[in-house]
XYZ file of C-alpha atoms in Angstrom:
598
model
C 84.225 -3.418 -87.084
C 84.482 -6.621 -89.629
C 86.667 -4.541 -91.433
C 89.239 -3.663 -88.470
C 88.465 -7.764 -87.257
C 90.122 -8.427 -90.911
C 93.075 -6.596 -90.720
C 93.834 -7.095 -87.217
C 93.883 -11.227 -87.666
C 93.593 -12.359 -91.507
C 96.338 -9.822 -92.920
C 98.389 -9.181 -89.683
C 98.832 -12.938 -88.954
C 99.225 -14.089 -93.091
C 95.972 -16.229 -93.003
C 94.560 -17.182 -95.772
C 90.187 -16.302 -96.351
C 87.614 -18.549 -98.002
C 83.947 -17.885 -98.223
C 82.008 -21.117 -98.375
C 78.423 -21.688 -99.025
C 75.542 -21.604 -96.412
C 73.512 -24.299 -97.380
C 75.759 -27.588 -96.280
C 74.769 -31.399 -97.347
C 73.521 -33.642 -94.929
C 76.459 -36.034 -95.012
C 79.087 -33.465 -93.578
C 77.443 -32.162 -90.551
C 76.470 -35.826 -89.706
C 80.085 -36.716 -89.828
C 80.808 -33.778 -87.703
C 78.510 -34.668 -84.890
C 76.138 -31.716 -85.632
C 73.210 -33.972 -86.465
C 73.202 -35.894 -83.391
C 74.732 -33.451 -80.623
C 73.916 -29.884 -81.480
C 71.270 -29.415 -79.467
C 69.685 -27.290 -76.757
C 67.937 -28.562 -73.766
C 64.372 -27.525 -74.211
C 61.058 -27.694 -71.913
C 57.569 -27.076 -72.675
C 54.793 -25.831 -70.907
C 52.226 -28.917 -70.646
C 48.963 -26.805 -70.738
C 49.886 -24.369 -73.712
C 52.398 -26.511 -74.978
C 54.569 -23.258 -74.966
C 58.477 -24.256 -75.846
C 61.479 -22.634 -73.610
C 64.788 -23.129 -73.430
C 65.506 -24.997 -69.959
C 69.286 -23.759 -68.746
C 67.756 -20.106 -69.527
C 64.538 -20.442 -67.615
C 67.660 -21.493 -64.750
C 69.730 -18.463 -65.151
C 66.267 -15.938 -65.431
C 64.721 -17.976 -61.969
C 68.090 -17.553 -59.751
C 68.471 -14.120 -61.097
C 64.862 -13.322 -59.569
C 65.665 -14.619 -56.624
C 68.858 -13.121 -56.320
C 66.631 -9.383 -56.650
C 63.745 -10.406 -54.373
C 66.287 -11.587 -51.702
C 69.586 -8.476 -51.292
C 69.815 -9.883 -47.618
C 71.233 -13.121 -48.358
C 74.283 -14.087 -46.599
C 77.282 -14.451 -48.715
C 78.006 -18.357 -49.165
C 74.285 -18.701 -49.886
C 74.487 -16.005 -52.607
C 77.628 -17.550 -54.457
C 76.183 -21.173 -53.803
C 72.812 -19.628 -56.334
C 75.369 -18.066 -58.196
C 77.530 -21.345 -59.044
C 74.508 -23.124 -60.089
C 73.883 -20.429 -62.713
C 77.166 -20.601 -64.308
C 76.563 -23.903 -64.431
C 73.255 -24.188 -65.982
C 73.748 -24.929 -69.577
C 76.443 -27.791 -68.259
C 73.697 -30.096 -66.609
C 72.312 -33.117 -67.641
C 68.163 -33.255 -68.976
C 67.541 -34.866 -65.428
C 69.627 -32.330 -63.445
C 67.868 -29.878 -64.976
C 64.569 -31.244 -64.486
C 65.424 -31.302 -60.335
C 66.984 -27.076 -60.502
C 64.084 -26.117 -62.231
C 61.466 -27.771 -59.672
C 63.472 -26.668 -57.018
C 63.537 -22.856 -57.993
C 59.833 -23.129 -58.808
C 59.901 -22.396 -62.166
C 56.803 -22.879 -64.171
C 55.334 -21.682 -67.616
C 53.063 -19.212 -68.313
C 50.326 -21.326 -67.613
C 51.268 -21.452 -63.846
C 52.534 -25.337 -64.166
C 55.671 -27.350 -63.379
C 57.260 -27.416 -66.715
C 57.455 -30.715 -68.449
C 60.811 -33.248 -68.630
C 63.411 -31.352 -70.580
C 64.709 -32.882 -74.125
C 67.248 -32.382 -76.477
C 66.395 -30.277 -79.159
C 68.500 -29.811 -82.545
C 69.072 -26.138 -83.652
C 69.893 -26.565 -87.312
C 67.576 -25.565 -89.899
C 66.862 -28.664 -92.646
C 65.916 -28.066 -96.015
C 65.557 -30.662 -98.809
C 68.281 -29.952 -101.866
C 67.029 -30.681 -105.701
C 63.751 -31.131 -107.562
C 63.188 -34.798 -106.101
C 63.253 -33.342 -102.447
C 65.609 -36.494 -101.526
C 68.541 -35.315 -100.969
C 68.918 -33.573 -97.231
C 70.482 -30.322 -96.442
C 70.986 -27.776 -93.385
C 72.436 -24.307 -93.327
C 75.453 -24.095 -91.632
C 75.727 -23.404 -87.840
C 79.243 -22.381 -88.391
C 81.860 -21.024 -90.590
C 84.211 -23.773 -89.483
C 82.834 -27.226 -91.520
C 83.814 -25.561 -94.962
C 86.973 -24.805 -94.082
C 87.584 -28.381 -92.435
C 86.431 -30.101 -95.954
C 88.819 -27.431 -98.117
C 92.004 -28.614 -95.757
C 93.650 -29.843 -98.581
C 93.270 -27.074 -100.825
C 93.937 -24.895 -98.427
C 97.493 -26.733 -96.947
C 97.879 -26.774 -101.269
C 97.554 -22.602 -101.677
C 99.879 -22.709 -98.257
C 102.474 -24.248 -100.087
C 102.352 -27.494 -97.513
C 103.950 -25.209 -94.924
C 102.512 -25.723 -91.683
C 101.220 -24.056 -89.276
C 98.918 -21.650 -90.675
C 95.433 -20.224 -90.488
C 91.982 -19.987 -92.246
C 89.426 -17.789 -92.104
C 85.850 -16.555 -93.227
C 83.303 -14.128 -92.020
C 79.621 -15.386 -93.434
C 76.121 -16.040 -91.838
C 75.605 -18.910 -89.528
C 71.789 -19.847 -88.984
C 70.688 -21.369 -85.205
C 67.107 -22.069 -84.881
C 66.777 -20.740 -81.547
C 64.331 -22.206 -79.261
C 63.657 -18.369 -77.378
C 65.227 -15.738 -79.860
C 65.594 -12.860 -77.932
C 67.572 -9.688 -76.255
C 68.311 -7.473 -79.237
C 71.405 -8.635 -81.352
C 72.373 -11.614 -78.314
C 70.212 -14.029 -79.552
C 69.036 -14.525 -82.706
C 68.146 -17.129 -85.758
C 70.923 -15.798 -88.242
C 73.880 -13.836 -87.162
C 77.627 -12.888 -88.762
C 80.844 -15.015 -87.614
C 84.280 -14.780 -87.847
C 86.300 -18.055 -87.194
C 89.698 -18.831 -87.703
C 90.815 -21.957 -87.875
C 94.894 -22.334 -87.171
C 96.332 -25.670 -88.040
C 99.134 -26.968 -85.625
C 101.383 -30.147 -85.183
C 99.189 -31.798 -82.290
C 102.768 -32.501 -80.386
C 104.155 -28.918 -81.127
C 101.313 -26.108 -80.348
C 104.044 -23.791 -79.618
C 103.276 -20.570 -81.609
C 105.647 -18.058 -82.992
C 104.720 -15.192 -82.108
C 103.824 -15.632 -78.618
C 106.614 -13.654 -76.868
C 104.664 -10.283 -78.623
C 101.720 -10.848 -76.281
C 103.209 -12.883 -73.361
C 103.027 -10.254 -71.011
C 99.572 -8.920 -72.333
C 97.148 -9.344 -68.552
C 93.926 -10.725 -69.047
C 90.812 -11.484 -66.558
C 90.859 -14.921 -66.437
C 87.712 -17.149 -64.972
C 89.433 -20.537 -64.576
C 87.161 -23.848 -63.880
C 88.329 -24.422 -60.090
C 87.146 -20.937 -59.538
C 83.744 -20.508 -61.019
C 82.886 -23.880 -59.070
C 85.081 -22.597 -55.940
C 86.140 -18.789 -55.022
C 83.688 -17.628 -58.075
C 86.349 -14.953 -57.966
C 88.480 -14.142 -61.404
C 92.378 -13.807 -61.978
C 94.208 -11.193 -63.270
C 97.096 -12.635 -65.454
C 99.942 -12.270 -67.514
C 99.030 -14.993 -70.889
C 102.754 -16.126 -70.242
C 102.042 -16.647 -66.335
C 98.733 -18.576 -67.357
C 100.385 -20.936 -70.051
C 103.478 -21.936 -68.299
C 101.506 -22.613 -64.941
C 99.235 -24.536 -66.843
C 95.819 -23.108 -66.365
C 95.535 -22.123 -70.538
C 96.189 -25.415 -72.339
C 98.979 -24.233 -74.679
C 100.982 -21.079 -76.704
C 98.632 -20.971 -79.545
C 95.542 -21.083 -77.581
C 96.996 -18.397 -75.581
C 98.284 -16.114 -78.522
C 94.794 -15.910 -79.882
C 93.783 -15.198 -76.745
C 95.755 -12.230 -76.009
C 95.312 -10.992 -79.806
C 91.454 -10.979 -78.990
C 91.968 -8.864 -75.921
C 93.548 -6.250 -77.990
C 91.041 -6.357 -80.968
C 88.319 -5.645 -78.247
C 90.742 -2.764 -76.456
C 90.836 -1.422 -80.510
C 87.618 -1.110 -81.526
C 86.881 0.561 -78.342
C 85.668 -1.692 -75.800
C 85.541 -1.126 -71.938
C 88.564 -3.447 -70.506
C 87.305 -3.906 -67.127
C 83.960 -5.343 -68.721
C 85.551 -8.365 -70.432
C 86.816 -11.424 -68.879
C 88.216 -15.230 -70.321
C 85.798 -17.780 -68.721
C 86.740 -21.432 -69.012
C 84.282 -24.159 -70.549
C 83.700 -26.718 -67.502
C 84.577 -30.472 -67.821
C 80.883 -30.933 -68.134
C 80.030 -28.221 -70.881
C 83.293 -29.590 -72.660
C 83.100 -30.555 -76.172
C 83.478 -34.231 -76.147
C 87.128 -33.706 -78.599
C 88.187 -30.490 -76.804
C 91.206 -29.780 -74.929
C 90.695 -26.929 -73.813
C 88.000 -24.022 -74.326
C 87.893 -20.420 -73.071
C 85.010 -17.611 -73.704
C 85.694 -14.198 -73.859
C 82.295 -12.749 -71.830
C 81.679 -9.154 -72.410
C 79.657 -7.579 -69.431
C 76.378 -5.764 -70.677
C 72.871 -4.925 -69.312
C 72.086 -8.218 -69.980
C 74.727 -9.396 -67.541
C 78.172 -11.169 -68.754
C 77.283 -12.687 -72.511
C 79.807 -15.184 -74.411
C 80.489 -13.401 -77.147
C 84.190 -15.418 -78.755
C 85.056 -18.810 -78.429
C 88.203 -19.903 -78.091
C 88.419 -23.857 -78.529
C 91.825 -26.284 -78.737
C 89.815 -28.776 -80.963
C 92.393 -31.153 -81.452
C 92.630 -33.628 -84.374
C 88.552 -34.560 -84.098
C 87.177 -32.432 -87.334
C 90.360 -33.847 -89.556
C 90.316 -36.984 -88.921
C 86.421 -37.460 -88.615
C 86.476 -36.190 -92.289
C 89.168 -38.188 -93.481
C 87.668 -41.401 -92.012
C 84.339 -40.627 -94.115
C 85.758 -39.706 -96.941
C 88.481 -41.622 -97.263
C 91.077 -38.618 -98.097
C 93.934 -37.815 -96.897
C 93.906 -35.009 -94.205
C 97.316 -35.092 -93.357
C 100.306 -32.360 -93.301
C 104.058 -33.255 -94.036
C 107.110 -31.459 -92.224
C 110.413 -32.350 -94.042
C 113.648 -32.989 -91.275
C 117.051 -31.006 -91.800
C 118.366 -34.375 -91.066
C 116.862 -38.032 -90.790
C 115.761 -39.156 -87.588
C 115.738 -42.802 -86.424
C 112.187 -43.280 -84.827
C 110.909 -46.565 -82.988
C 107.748 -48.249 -84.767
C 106.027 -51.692 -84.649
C 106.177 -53.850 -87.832
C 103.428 -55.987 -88.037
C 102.120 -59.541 -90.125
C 98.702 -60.086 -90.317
C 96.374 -63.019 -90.226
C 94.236 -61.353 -93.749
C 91.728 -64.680 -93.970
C 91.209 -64.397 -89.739
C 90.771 -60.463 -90.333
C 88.688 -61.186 -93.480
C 86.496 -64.103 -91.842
C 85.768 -61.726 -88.746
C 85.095 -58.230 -90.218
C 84.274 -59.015 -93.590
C 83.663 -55.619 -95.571
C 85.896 -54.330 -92.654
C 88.975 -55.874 -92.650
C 90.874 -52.919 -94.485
C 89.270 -50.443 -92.184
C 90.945 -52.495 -89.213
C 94.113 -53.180 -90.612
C 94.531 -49.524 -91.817
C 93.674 -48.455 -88.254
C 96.610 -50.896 -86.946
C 99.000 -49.702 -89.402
C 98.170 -46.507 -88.461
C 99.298 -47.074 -85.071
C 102.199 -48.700 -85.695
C 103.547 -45.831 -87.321
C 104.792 -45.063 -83.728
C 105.494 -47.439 -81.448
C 104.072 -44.922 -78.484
C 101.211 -45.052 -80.156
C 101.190 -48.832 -80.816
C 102.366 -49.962 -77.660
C 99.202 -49.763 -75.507
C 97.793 -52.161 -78.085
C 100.599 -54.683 -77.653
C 100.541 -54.238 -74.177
C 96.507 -54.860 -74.156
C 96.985 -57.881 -76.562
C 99.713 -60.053 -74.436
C 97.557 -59.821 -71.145
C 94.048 -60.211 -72.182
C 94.109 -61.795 -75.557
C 92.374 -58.919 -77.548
C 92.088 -54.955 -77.540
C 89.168 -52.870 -79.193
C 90.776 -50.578 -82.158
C 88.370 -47.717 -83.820
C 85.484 -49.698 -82.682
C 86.457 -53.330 -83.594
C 87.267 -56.246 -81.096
C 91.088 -56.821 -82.360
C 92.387 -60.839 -80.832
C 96.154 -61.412 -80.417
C 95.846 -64.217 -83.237
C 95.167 -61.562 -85.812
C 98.150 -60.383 -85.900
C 101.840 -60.302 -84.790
C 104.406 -57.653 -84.327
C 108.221 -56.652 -82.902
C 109.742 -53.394 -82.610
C 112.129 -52.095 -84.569
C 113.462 -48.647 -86.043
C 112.828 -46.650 -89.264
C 114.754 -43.870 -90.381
C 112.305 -41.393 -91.588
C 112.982 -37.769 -93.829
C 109.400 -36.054 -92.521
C 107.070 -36.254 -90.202
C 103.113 -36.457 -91.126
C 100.128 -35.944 -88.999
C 96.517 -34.853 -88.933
C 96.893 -31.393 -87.449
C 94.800 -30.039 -84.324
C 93.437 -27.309 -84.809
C 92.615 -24.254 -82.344
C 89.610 -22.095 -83.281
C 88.592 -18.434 -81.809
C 85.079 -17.893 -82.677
C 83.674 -14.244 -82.970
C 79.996 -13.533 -82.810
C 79.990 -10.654 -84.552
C 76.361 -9.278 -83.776
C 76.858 -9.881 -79.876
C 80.313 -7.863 -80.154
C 78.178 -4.681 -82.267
C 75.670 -4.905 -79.553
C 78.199 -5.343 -76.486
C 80.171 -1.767 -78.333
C 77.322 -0.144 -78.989
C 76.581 -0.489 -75.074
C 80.004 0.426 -73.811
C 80.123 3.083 -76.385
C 77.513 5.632 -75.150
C 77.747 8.322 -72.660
C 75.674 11.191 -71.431
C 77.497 14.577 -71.045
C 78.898 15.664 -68.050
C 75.833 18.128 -66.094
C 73.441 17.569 -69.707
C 71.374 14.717 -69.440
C 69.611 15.579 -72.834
C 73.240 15.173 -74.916
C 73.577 11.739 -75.510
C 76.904 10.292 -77.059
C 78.116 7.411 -78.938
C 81.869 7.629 -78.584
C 82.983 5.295 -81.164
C 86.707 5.230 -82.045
C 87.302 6.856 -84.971
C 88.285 3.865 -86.613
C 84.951 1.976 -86.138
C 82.513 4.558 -86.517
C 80.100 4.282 -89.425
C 80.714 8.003 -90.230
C 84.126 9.165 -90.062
C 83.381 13.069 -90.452
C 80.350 15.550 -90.114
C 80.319 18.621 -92.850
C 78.178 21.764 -91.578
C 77.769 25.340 -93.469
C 76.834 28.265 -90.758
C 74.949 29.598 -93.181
C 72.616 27.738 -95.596
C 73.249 30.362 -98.324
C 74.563 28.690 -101.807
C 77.920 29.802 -101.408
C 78.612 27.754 -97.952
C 76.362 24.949 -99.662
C 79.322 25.057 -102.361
C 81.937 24.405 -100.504
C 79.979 22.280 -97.925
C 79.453 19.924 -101.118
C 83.926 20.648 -102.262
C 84.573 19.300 -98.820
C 82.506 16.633 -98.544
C 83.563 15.506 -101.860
C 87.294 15.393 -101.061
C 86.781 13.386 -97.749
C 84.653 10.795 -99.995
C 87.789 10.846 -102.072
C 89.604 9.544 -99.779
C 87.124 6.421 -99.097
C 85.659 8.602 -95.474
C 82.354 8.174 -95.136
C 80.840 11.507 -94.160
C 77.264 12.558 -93.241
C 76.495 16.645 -94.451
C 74.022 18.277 -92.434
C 72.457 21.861 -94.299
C 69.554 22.144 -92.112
C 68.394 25.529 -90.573
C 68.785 24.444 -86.876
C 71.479 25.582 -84.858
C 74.934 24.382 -85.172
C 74.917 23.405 -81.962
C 71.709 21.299 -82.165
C 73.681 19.671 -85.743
C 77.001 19.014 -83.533
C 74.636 16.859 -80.837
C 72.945 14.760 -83.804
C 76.302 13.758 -85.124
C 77.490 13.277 -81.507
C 74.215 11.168 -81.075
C 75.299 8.758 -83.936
C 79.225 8.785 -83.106
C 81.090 10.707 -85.715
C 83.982 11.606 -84.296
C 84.922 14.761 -86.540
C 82.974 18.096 -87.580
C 83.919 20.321 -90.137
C 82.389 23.524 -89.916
C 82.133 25.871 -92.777
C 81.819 29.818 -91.540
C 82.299 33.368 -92.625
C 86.116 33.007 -92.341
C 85.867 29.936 -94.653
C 84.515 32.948 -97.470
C 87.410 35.247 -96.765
C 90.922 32.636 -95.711
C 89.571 29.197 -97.420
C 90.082 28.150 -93.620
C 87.733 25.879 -91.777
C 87.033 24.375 -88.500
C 87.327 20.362 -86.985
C 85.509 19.750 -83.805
C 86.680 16.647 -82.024
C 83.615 15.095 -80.276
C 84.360 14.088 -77.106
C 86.318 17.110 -76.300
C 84.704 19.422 -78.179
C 87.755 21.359 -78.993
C 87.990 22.466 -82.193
C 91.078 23.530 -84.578
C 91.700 26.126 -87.424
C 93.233 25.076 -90.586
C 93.321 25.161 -94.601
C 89.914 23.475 -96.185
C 92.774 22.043 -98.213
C 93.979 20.054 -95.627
C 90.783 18.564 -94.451
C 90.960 15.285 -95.875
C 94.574 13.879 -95.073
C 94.443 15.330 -91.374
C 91.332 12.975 -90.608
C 92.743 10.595 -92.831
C 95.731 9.967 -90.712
C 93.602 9.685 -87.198
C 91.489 6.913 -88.807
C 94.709 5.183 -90.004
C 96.546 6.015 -86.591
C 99.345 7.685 -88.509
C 98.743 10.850 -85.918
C 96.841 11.567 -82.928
C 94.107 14.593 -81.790
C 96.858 15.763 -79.617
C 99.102 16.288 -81.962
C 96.821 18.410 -84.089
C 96.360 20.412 -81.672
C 99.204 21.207 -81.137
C 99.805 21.896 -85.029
C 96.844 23.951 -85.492
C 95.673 26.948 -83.463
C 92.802 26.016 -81.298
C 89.210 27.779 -81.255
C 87.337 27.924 -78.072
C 83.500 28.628 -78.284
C 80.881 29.240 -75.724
C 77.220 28.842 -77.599
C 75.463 26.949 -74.648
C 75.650 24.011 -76.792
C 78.371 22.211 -76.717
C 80.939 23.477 -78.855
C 79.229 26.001 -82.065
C 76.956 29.212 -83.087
C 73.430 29.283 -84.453
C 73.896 30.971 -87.901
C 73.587 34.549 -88.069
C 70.795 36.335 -90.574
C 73.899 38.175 -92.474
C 77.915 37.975 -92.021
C 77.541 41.637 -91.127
C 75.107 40.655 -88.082
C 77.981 38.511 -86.764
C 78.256 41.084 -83.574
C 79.656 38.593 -81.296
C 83.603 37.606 -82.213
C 85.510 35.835 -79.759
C 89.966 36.174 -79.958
C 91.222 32.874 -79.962
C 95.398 32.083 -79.531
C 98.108 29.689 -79.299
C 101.049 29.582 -79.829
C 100.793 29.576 -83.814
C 99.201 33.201 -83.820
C 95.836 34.944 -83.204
C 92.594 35.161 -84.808
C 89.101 36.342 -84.448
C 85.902 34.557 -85.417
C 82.323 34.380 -84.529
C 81.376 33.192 -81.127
């Protein structure tokens, strides 16, 4: 699945991959607000002192209530049912009032106590002194952030482009819990694609424009609670998905979940509310798979603007900016300004560059700068990056520059996999019972994500079929397929439903025509049909369905297809002798006839 996740965005879309290190100093993720914002809402029982997480015990209490009471009318029902999607967007003392008003209380049978922010990073203490403090990484994303320039370096300075890296992240969940969904350290993928924040356009978008996806807009989980069914194009021109790029790798993560075999109609986009916003966000939509465990957020997909740049820059005074070079100079409109420097020094001290950086800054543009002015001529003074600016610091007019590039901090837009919740979500919508056999259970990965591309089984456990059992399975290995060999005495049949159990998608069965033609058998596993062909051949025929170069149909339709009826789904038990082989079945198509045991 990582593997397919790596060649379906980092070589398809020319990113480029780093692998950073878990353990991340202090100083970084309190630049990046992680120190002081990422946090959970937690509650704690007041007799056992028992700790929860607060928007959960929420979502769990209106679920209950929700079972206990199938009569409810309608607008009642979707009036619970908005408060839930809300839950992890409230405020501590919201929270406090939903959870006394759905009666929830611990397991000691009391009201729960106030809620309170609690951080989910891990902290360790980095070198022998102890003094120096560290955390492991949340995300994937701060590493790349901090490499920008190296990265926009390898890229040649061309912008845009993309980063990415697949590597632990560590949350110290308040209630771990529900298999893979929530745990303490899980696998991420995030990209991070760096754009021009006043050209998100994206180049490829026309590929996926017309690509429909289930989209769960803001107006509608607080209104209809009803989703839309849209074309990405239809959804970024009217508006409701905040730009191209945001959109692309939207689409592009519909049809890595469609590839690796994931049920369409159990996915959806839901959009972050203003409340559950990221305070730099533009715009932020989850992909929520549907599972047992109801719909879970499973990729993020955030427009993050110029925040983690220029947050970085600012704290370590470096240069985070990207250049793009015009075909022809353009005339552009900026402020020139003079500066009182003993005023500026007398008033911010230590500061004064910081302030006058931040006005030259704006005045690069005099969009940008004009505000200010504006702010400065009617009340005397204007706060800039945190400082109280007055008009008799400095002067100004406007003027034009002819300039030969343009330079920026770039936004960036990040999709965010959860890797584990995406295994867990697959391995749901993967299995199956058989049709009128509730004891044949099947995992019906796609061939290219299962673990185990092929199954090799002898008919016979005598050493000659354990000879060429071991040939074939050799050859497929050559060819980098993982394959599982099964020589046991049960019944073929009984072998065909383990593999089926575990999701290989391909048997090859050695029998007494394999002694006397070098021929052998493939079962396909959800079909159970089964094809005769060279043992020679084995290898590139499954080969080329893993790597989508052919299709099942088409080998069936190249080799002559074997029906069998053994009761269990789709092979013999193995005879004492090949003379005790009594019952032969005659098996055609349209390449010829043959006989073989039933």
């Amino acid at each position: 699945m990582v593997d397919m996740w790596r060649k379906h965005f980092v070589l398809a879309e020319n990113m480029l991959e780093m692998e950073c290190t878990n353990l991340t100093p202090e100083v970084v993720l309190k630049t990046s607000g992680h120190v002081d914002r990422f946090t959970d809402l937690m509650v704690k029982d007041p007799v056992t002192s028992e700790c929860f997480r607060a928007d959960k015990l929420l979502e769990d209490a209106i679920d209950d209530l929700l079972e206990k009471n199938p009569t409810l009318d309608a607008e009642t029902r979707e009036e619970h049912l908005r408060v839930q999607r809300q839950a992890d967007a409230y405020s501590p003392e919201e929270l406090d009032k939903l959870l006394l008003k759905y009666e929830c209380k611990g397991p000691s049978g009391e009201a729960y106590g106030p809620s309170f922010p609690f951080n989910l990073m891990f902290k360790t203490s980095i070198g022998p002194e102890g003094t120096s403090v560290g955390y492991l990484r949340p995300e994937t994303a701060q590493g790349l952030f901090v490499n920008f320039r190296r990265l926009l370096d390898l890229n040649a300075q061309k912008m845009p482009f993309a980063a990415a890296q697949i590597g632990l992240g560590f949350r110290n969940e308040i209630a771990p819990r529900s298999g893979l969904l929530r745990v303490r350290e899980f696998c991420m993928g995030e990209i991070e694609h760096f754009v021009n924040p006043d050209d998100k356009s994206h180049p490829n978008f026309s590929s996926v424009a017309e690509k429909e996806l289930v989209l769960f807009g803001r107006d509608d989980q607080l209104g209809t609670g009803k989703t839309k069914t849209l074309k990405i194009g239809e959804a970024v021109k009217g508006g409701l998905v905040n730009n191209e790029t945001l959109g692309y790798f939207m689409a592009r993560t519909q049809l890595y979940m469609e590839k690796i075999g994931m049920d369409p109609e159990r996915l959806r986009f839901r959009q972050h509310l203003a409340t559950e916003m990221a305070h730099y966000a533009a715009d932020c939509w989850d992909l929520e798979i549907k599972s047992s465990y109801g719909w879970v957020e499973c990729v993020g997909h955030a427009d993050r603007a110029c925040y983690d740049l220029d947050v970085h820059a600012k704290a370590t005074n470096t240069s985070m900016v990207a250049t793009v070079k015009y075909d022809t100079p353009k005339e552009i409109e900026v402020a020139k300004l003079k500066f009182d420097r003993k005023k500026i020094g007398m008033v911010f001290k230590k500061d004064a560059r910081t302030v006058s950086g931040a006005l030259d800054k704006l005045a690069e543009s005099w969009k940008d700068f004009e505000p200010i002015a504006k702010a400065l001529e009617a009340d005397g003074k204007v706060t800039v990056d945190g400082f109280e600016v007055t008009k008799d610091m400095v002067s100004w007019e406007q003027s034009t520059k002819k300039v030969h590039e343009l330079k920026f901090t770039p936004s960036v837009i990040e999709p965010s996999f959860g890797m584990g919740r995406i295994l867990y979500s697959l391995l749901e919508h993967s299995f199956y019972i058989r049709e009128n056999d509730e004891q044949r259970c099947v995992m019906k990965f796609k061939p290219q994500v299962a673990p185990q591309k092929c199954a090799v089984l002898p008919i016979s456990s005598s050493p000659e079929f354990n000879a060429i059992v071991d040939g074939i399975a050799a050859s497929l290995m050559e060819y980098d397929l993982a394959t599982r060999v099964d020589k046991s005495t049960a019944a073929l049949g009984r072998r065909y439903a383990r593999s089926d159990e575990v999701g290989v998608p391909f048997a090859v069965t050695v029998d007494f025509d394999t002694l006397k033609d070098d021929s052998v058998t493939i079962r396909e596993r959800d079909s159970m049909v089964q094809v005769r062909l060279p043992k020679s051949e084995v290898p590139h025929v499954i080969y080329d369905i893993i790597h989508n170069r052919t299709s099942w149909d088409e080998v069936t339709s190249k080799y002559p297809v074997v029906q069998v009826d053994d009761g269990e789904g789709g092979g013999a038990a193995a005879p004492a002798a090949p003379k005790e082989a009594a019952k032969t079945k005659v098996v055609s198509n349209s390449r010829g006839s043959f006989t073989r045991p039933a």
